[in-house]
Amino acid sequence: MTRRDEGQANLTAILIVLGLVVAGVWIWKRLPLDTQDYIIDQAIPLAAAILAVGALVWTVARRVRRRAGRRKERARLMGAFERATSRDKRLELAFAMIEANDYRIEGLEPLVPALRELLTDTVQRALGDKQHRIRGMSASYVGVLQDKSVVPLLIKALEDDHAYVRSCAALGLGRLRATEAKEVLEKVKEEDWDQTVRSRAREALERMK
């Protein structure tokens, strides 16, 4: 649709709304006073209550459908992760699984040991400039697993040459609420040259309050 067509469609919609308003006013003025009073005192409140209940039911139903869809997608990804044999494929599925689960551990507990091993290994071995994003994502996502054994690894990642990795490490520590890393994060918050890293360190510290 071109801009001209969009403009014509908008003008048509405006004219229709205006027509409905004018027609509504015309009809209202010709209604008996008793009917107007009934509409104001009873019909409108009843309609408003029905709309409110309908909106509430729709919201609840939408959340239920969303949760069911998320559980289904999580189960699919978990199955694919367990079947995958390629390390790169497992890493890709691990990222997708954590994202699909809204960065929560609930429901992923059976895979925590395998995920921890995969993600920590990636942080340690995905070296070099070309793999810094994978290294950073692994540092961030491993914090979702709520396993404090990875805290020393994430503290070390705060010294990475890439700001992206450092910011992800701070995010991971924040997700873990690793109070033992407070002193290091305070230093990063004050001294790191990258603004994003400083912000992530500050957010991590706020999570620990």
PDB file of C-alpha atoms in Angstrom:
ATOM      1  CA  MET A   1       0.000   0.000   0.000  1.00  0.00           C
ATOM      2  CA  THR A   2       1.386   3.404  -1.032  1.00  0.00           C
ATOM      3  CA  ARG A   3       1.401   6.486   1.163  1.00  0.00           C
ATOM      4  CA  ARG A   4      -1.384   7.929  -0.973  1.00  0.00           C
ATOM      5  CA  ASP A   5      -3.520   4.832  -0.436  1.00  0.00           C
ATOM      6  CA  GLU A   6      -2.792   4.925   3.295  1.00  0.00           C
ATOM      7  CA  GLY A   7      -3.821   8.567   3.420  1.00  0.00           C
ATOM      8  CA  GLN A   8      -7.085   7.821   1.630  1.00  0.00           C
ATOM      9  CA  ALA A   9      -7.782   4.897   3.958  1.00  0.00           C
ATOM     10  CA  ASN A  10      -7.159   7.095   7.013  1.00  0.00           C
ATOM     11  CA  LEU A  11      -9.450   9.817   5.636  1.00  0.00           C
ATOM     12  CA  THR A  12     -12.179   7.258   4.982  1.00  0.00           C
ATOM     13  CA  ALA A  13     -11.868   5.907   8.524  1.00  0.00           C
ATOM     14  CA  ILE A  14     -12.085   9.420   9.978  1.00  0.00           C
ATOM     15  CA  LEU A  15     -15.198  10.183   7.925  1.00  0.00           C
ATOM     16  CA  ILE A  16     -16.835   6.936   9.059  1.00  0.00           C
ATOM     17  CA  VAL A  17     -16.120   7.711  12.720  1.00  0.00           C
ATOM     18  CA  LEU A  18     -17.477  11.232  12.339  1.00  0.00           C
ATOM     19  CA  GLY A  19     -20.572   9.843  10.649  1.00  0.00           C
ATOM     20  CA  LEU A  20     -21.157   7.400  13.475  1.00  0.00           C
ATOM     21  CA  VAL A  21     -20.737  10.153  16.081  1.00  0.00           C
ATOM     22  CA  VAL A  22     -23.193  12.441  14.294  1.00  0.00           C
ATOM     23  CA  ALA A  23     -25.680   9.594  13.869  1.00  0.00           C
ATOM     24  CA  GLY A  24     -25.311   8.649  17.541  1.00  0.00           C
ATOM     25  CA  VAL A  25     -25.970  12.212  18.693  1.00  0.00           C
ATOM     26  CA  TRP A  26     -28.974  12.494  16.372  1.00  0.00           C
ATOM     27  CA  ILE A  27     -30.463   9.238  17.711  1.00  0.00           C
ATOM     28  CA  TRP A  28     -29.722  10.168  21.332  1.00  0.00           C
ATOM     29  CA  LYS A  29     -31.552  13.478  21.095  1.00  0.00           C
ATOM     30  CA  ARG A  30     -34.675  11.716  19.815  1.00  0.00           C
ATOM     31  CA  LEU A  31     -34.807   9.108  22.565  1.00  0.00           C
ATOM     32  CA  PRO A  32     -37.368   9.546  25.363  1.00  0.00           C
ATOM     33  CA  LEU A  33     -35.962  10.889  28.637  1.00  0.00           C
ATOM     34  CA  ASP A  34     -36.844   7.634  30.422  1.00  0.00           C
ATOM     35  CA  THR A  35     -34.811   5.687  27.871  1.00  0.00           C
ATOM     36  CA  GLN A  36     -31.867   8.071  28.228  1.00  0.00           C
ATOM     37  CA  ASP A  37     -31.976   7.702  32.017  1.00  0.00           C
ATOM     38  CA  TYR A  38     -32.099   3.904  31.704  1.00  0.00           C
ATOM     39  CA  ILE A  39     -29.095   3.881  29.381  1.00  0.00           C
ATOM     40  CA  ILE A  40     -27.073   6.167  31.646  1.00  0.00           C
ATOM     41  CA  ASP A  41     -28.008   4.512  34.949  1.00  0.00           C
ATOM     42  CA  GLN A  42     -28.097   0.833  33.963  1.00  0.00           C
ATOM     43  CA  ALA A  43     -27.112  -0.062  30.421  1.00  0.00           C
ATOM     44  CA  ILE A  44     -23.771   1.763  30.345  1.00  0.00           C
ATOM     45  CA  PRO A  45     -22.542   0.443  33.749  1.00  0.00           C
ATOM     46  CA  LEU A  46     -23.634  -3.078  32.770  1.00  0.00           C
ATOM     47  CA  ALA A  47     -21.851  -2.844  29.434  1.00  0.00           C
ATOM     48  CA  ALA A  48     -18.730  -1.500  31.145  1.00  0.00           C
ATOM     49  CA  ALA A  49     -18.782  -4.396  33.639  1.00  0.00           C
ATOM     50  CA  ILE A  50     -19.183  -6.934  30.830  1.00  0.00           C
ATOM     51  CA  LEU A  51     -16.299  -5.375  28.914  1.00  0.00           C
ATOM     52  CA  ALA A  52     -14.091  -5.406  32.023  1.00  0.00           C
ATOM     53  CA  VAL A  53     -14.840  -9.078  32.707  1.00  0.00           C
ATOM     54  CA  GLY A  54     -14.283  -9.916  29.052  1.00  0.00           C
ATOM     55  CA  ALA A  55     -10.939  -8.095  29.045  1.00  0.00           C
ATOM     56  CA  LEU A  56      -9.878  -9.956  32.209  1.00  0.00           C
ATOM     57  CA  VAL A  57     -10.852 -13.343  30.770  1.00  0.00           C
ATOM     58  CA  TRP A  58      -9.061 -12.550  27.507  1.00  0.00           C
ATOM     59  CA  THR A  59      -5.909 -11.504  29.373  1.00  0.00           C
ATOM     60  CA  VAL A  60      -5.882 -14.657  31.498  1.00  0.00           C
ATOM     61  CA  ALA A  61      -6.552 -16.879  28.480  1.00  0.00           C
ATOM     62  CA  ARG A  62      -3.761 -15.172  26.557  1.00  0.00           C
ATOM     63  CA  ARG A  63      -1.294 -15.738  29.407  1.00  0.00           C
ATOM     64  CA  VAL A  64      -2.315 -19.384  29.688  1.00  0.00           C
ATOM     65  CA  ARG A  65      -1.839 -19.915  25.952  1.00  0.00           C
ATOM     66  CA  ARG A  66       1.510 -18.150  26.069  1.00  0.00           C
ATOM     67  CA  ARG A  67       2.732 -20.281  28.963  1.00  0.00           C
ATOM     68  CA  ALA A  68       1.542 -23.454  27.261  1.00  0.00           C
ATOM     69  CA  GLY A  69       3.308 -22.442  24.067  1.00  0.00           C
ATOM     70  CA  ARG A  70       6.472 -21.645  26.003  1.00  0.00           C
ATOM     71  CA  ARG A  71       6.396 -25.022  27.750  1.00  0.00           C
ATOM     72  CA  LYS A  72       5.872 -26.796  24.440  1.00  0.00           C
ATOM     73  CA  GLU A  73       8.742 -24.945  22.789  1.00  0.00           C
ATOM     74  CA  ARG A  74      10.972 -25.578  25.810  1.00  0.00           C
ATOM     75  CA  ALA A  75      10.224 -29.304  25.680  1.00  0.00           C
ATOM     76  CA  ARG A  76      10.993 -29.383  21.966  1.00  0.00           C
ATOM     77  CA  LEU A  77      14.321 -27.605  22.431  1.00  0.00           C
ATOM     78  CA  MET A  78      15.269 -29.785  25.402  1.00  0.00           C
ATOM     79  CA  GLY A  79      14.654 -32.899  23.338  1.00  0.00           C
ATOM     80  CA  ALA A  80      16.666 -31.516  20.431  1.00  0.00           C
ATOM     81  CA  PHE A  81      19.498 -30.558  22.809  1.00  0.00           C
ATOM     82  CA  GLU A  82      19.682 -34.074  24.250  1.00  0.00           C
ATOM     83  CA  ARG A  83      19.739 -35.623  20.768  1.00  0.00           C
ATOM     84  CA  ALA A  84      22.293 -33.242  19.273  1.00  0.00           C
ATOM     85  CA  THR A  85      25.825 -34.557  18.908  1.00  0.00           C
ATOM     86  CA  SER A  86      27.560 -31.522  17.418  1.00  0.00           C
ATOM     87  CA  ARG A  87      28.966 -29.121  20.023  1.00  0.00           C
ATOM     88  CA  ASP A  88      28.057 -26.077  17.924  1.00  0.00           C
ATOM     89  CA  LYS A  89      24.493 -27.330  17.503  1.00  0.00           C
ATOM     90  CA  ARG A  90      24.158 -27.985  21.233  1.00  0.00           C
ATOM     91  CA  LEU A  91      25.405 -24.481  21.971  1.00  0.00           C
ATOM     92  CA  GLU A  92      22.910 -22.983  19.525  1.00  0.00           C
ATOM     93  CA  LEU A  93      20.104 -24.982  21.133  1.00  0.00           C
ATOM     94  CA  ALA A  94      21.257 -24.004  24.627  1.00  0.00           C
ATOM     95  CA  PHE A  95      21.000 -20.311  23.756  1.00  0.00           C
ATOM     96  CA  ALA A  96      17.567 -20.801  22.145  1.00  0.00           C
ATOM     97  CA  MET A  97      16.335 -22.877  25.085  1.00  0.00           C
ATOM     98  CA  ILE A  98      17.289 -20.289  27.699  1.00  0.00           C
ATOM     99  CA  GLU A  99      15.763 -17.482  25.635  1.00  0.00           C
ATOM    100  CA  ALA A 100      12.537 -19.447  25.079  1.00  0.00           C
ATOM    101  CA  ASN A 101      12.354 -20.008  28.836  1.00  0.00           C
ATOM    102  CA  ASP A 102      12.522 -16.251  29.506  1.00  0.00           C
ATOM    103  CA  TYR A 103      15.995 -16.553  31.065  1.00  0.00           C
ATOM    104  CA  ARG A 104      14.641 -18.651  33.942  1.00  0.00           C
ATOM    105  CA  ILE A 105      15.913 -21.914  35.385  1.00  0.00           C
ATOM    106  CA  GLU A 106      12.466 -23.381  36.099  1.00  0.00           C
ATOM    107  CA  GLY A 107      11.872 -26.382  33.857  1.00  0.00           C
ATOM    108  CA  LEU A 108      15.498 -26.666  32.758  1.00  0.00           C
ATOM    109  CA  GLU A 109      16.789 -28.320  35.946  1.00  0.00           C
ATOM    110  CA  PRO A 110      17.436 -31.770  34.364  1.00  0.00           C
ATOM    111  CA  LEU A 111      19.856 -30.194  31.879  1.00  0.00           C
ATOM    112  CA  VAL A 112      21.714 -27.883  34.253  1.00  0.00           C
ATOM    113  CA  PRO A 113      24.885 -30.061  34.511  1.00  0.00           C
ATOM    114  CA  ALA A 114      25.162 -30.404  30.727  1.00  0.00           C
ATOM    115  CA  LEU A 115      24.399 -26.717  30.157  1.00  0.00           C
ATOM    116  CA  ARG A 116      26.910 -25.608  32.799  1.00  0.00           C
ATOM    117  CA  GLU A 117      29.654 -27.741  31.268  1.00  0.00           C
ATOM    118  CA  LEU A 118      28.895 -26.516  27.746  1.00  0.00           C
ATOM    119  CA  LEU A 119      28.645 -22.817  28.618  1.00  0.00           C
ATOM    120  CA  THR A 120      31.640 -22.674  30.941  1.00  0.00           C
ATOM    121  CA  ASP A 121      33.726 -24.569  28.410  1.00  0.00           C
ATOM    122  CA  THR A 122      32.700 -22.049  25.753  1.00  0.00           C
ATOM    123  CA  VAL A 123      33.692 -19.099  27.959  1.00  0.00           C
ATOM    124  CA  GLN A 124      37.122 -20.669  28.444  1.00  0.00           C
ATOM    125  CA  ARG A 125      37.750 -21.976  24.933  1.00  0.00           C
ATOM    126  CA  ALA A 126      35.969 -19.608  22.515  1.00  0.00           C
ATOM    127  CA  LEU A 127      38.996 -17.356  22.309  1.00  0.00           C
ATOM    128  CA  GLY A 128      39.896 -14.662  19.828  1.00  0.00           C
ATOM    129  CA  ASP A 129      38.123 -11.680  18.304  1.00  0.00           C
ATOM    130  CA  LYS A 130      35.820 -13.701  16.039  1.00  0.00           C
ATOM    131  CA  GLN A 131      34.268 -15.642  18.918  1.00  0.00           C
ATOM    132  CA  HIS A 132      33.831 -12.870  21.456  1.00  0.00           C
ATOM    133  CA  ARG A 133      30.040 -12.755  20.998  1.00  0.00           C
ATOM    134  CA  ILE A 134      29.669 -16.478  21.653  1.00  0.00           C
ATOM    135  CA  ARG A 135      31.982 -16.135  24.643  1.00  0.00           C
ATOM    136  CA  GLY A 136      29.950 -13.240  25.969  1.00  0.00           C
ATOM    137  CA  MET A 137      26.573 -14.901  25.497  1.00  0.00           C
ATOM    138  CA  SER A 138      27.828 -17.993  27.304  1.00  0.00           C
ATOM    139  CA  ALA A 139      29.018 -15.850  30.217  1.00  0.00           C
ATOM    140  CA  SER A 140      25.642 -14.156  30.429  1.00  0.00           C
ATOM    141  CA  TYR A 141      23.489 -17.274  30.024  1.00  0.00           C
ATOM    142  CA  VAL A 142      25.457 -19.395  32.493  1.00  0.00           C
ATOM    143  CA  GLY A 143      24.220 -17.022  35.190  1.00  0.00           C
ATOM    144  CA  VAL A 144      20.667 -18.200  34.499  1.00  0.00           C
ATOM    145  CA  LEU A 145      21.607 -21.670  35.817  1.00  0.00           C
ATOM    146  CA  GLN A 146      21.945 -20.358  39.397  1.00  0.00           C
ATOM    147  CA  ASP A 147      25.130 -22.349  40.038  1.00  0.00           C
ATOM    148  CA  LYS A 148      27.593 -20.386  42.166  1.00  0.00           C
ATOM    149  CA  SER A 149      30.483 -22.616  41.103  1.00  0.00           C
ATOM    150  CA  VAL A 150      30.815 -20.476  37.946  1.00  0.00           C
ATOM    151  CA  VAL A 151      31.416 -17.226  39.876  1.00  0.00           C
ATOM    152  CA  PRO A 152      35.253 -17.383  39.654  1.00  0.00           C
ATOM    153  CA  LEU A 153      35.001 -17.922  35.902  1.00  0.00           C
ATOM    154  CA  LEU A 154      32.719 -14.904  35.477  1.00  0.00           C
ATOM    155  CA  ILE A 155      34.951 -12.733  37.654  1.00  0.00           C
ATOM    156  CA  LYS A 156      37.866 -13.644  35.413  1.00  0.00           C
ATOM    157  CA  ALA A 157      35.731 -12.806  32.351  1.00  0.00           C
ATOM    158  CA  LEU A 158      35.398  -9.258  33.725  1.00  0.00           C
ATOM    159  CA  GLU A 159      39.014  -8.822  32.569  1.00  0.00           C
ATOM    160  CA  ASP A 160      38.310  -9.899  28.968  1.00  0.00           C
ATOM    161  CA  ASP A 161      39.718  -7.701  26.205  1.00  0.00           C
ATOM    162  CA  HIS A 162      36.239  -7.285  24.679  1.00  0.00           C
ATOM    163  CA  ALA A 163      33.790  -4.947  26.378  1.00  0.00           C
ATOM    164  CA  TYR A 164      30.895  -7.121  25.219  1.00  0.00           C
ATOM    165  CA  VAL A 165      32.271 -10.111  27.135  1.00  0.00           C
ATOM    166  CA  ARG A 166      32.882  -8.000  30.238  1.00  0.00           C
ATOM    167  CA  SER A 167      29.330  -6.617  30.168  1.00  0.00           C
ATOM    168  CA  CYS A 168      27.906 -10.129  29.735  1.00  0.00           C
ATOM    169  CA  ALA A 169      30.004 -11.415  32.627  1.00  0.00           C
ATOM    170  CA  ALA A 170      28.621  -8.637  34.827  1.00  0.00           C
ATOM    171  CA  LEU A 171      25.112  -9.562  33.708  1.00  0.00           C
ATOM    172  CA  GLY A 172      25.769 -13.203  34.559  1.00  0.00           C
ATOM    173  CA  LEU A 173      27.014 -12.281  38.040  1.00  0.00           C
ATOM    174  CA  GLY A 174      23.926 -10.149  38.544  1.00  0.00           C
ATOM    175  CA  ARG A 175      21.670 -13.036  37.599  1.00  0.00           C
ATOM    176  CA  LEU A 176      23.504 -15.176  40.139  1.00  0.00           C
ATOM    177  CA  ARG A 177      23.312 -12.430  42.766  1.00  0.00           C
ATOM    178  CA  ALA A 178      26.928 -13.324  43.467  1.00  0.00           C
ATOM    179  CA  THR A 179      27.623 -11.130  46.489  1.00  0.00           C
ATOM    180  CA  GLU A 180      31.170 -12.469  46.619  1.00  0.00           C
ATOM    181  CA  ALA A 181      31.832 -10.507  43.425  1.00  0.00           C
ATOM    182  CA  LYS A 182      30.662  -7.165  44.849  1.00  0.00           C
ATOM    183  CA  GLU A 183      34.114  -5.717  45.347  1.00  0.00           C
ATOM    184  CA  VAL A 184      35.188  -6.554  41.789  1.00  0.00           C
ATOM    185  CA  LEU A 185      31.959  -5.221  40.336  1.00  0.00           C
ATOM    186  CA  GLU A 186      32.332  -1.976  42.294  1.00  0.00           C
ATOM    187  CA  LYS A 187      35.759  -1.536  40.725  1.00  0.00           C
ATOM    188  CA  VAL A 188      34.408  -2.296  37.255  1.00  0.00           C
ATOM    189  CA  LYS A 189      31.531   0.131  37.782  1.00  0.00           C
ATOM    190  CA  GLU A 190      33.976   2.941  38.557  1.00  0.00           C
ATOM    191  CA  GLU A 191      36.963   2.167  36.335  1.00  0.00           C
ATOM    192  CA  ASP A 192      35.961   0.320  33.151  1.00  0.00           C
ATOM    193  CA  TRP A 193      36.339   2.544  30.087  1.00  0.00           C
ATOM    194  CA  ASP A 194      33.170   1.200  28.441  1.00  0.00           C
ATOM    195  CA  GLN A 195      29.872   2.768  29.487  1.00  0.00           C
ATOM    196  CA  THR A 196      27.845  -0.398  28.842  1.00  0.00           C
ATOM    197  CA  VAL A 197      30.151  -2.450  31.052  1.00  0.00           C
ATOM    198  CA  ARG A 198      29.872   0.112  33.834  1.00  0.00           C
ATOM    199  CA  SER A 199      26.061   0.085  33.505  1.00  0.00           C
ATOM    200  CA  ARG A 200      25.908  -3.721  33.628  1.00  0.00           C
ATOM    201  CA  ALA A 201      28.105  -3.758  36.720  1.00  0.00           C
ATOM    202  CA  ARG A 202      25.843  -1.205  38.388  1.00  0.00           C
ATOM    203  CA  GLU A 203      22.736  -3.248  37.494  1.00  0.00           C
ATOM    204  CA  ALA A 204      24.391  -6.398  38.883  1.00  0.00           C
ATOM    205  CA  LEU A 205      25.130  -4.651  42.160  1.00  0.00           C
ATOM    206  CA  GLU A 206      21.552  -3.406  42.401  1.00  0.00           C
ATOM    207  CA  ARG A 207      20.288  -6.972  42.076  1.00  0.00           C
ATOM    208  CA  MET A 208      22.341  -7.923  45.100  1.00  0.00           C
ATOM    209  CA  LYS A 209      20.745  -5.399  47.444  1.00  0.00           C
TER     210      LYS A 209
END
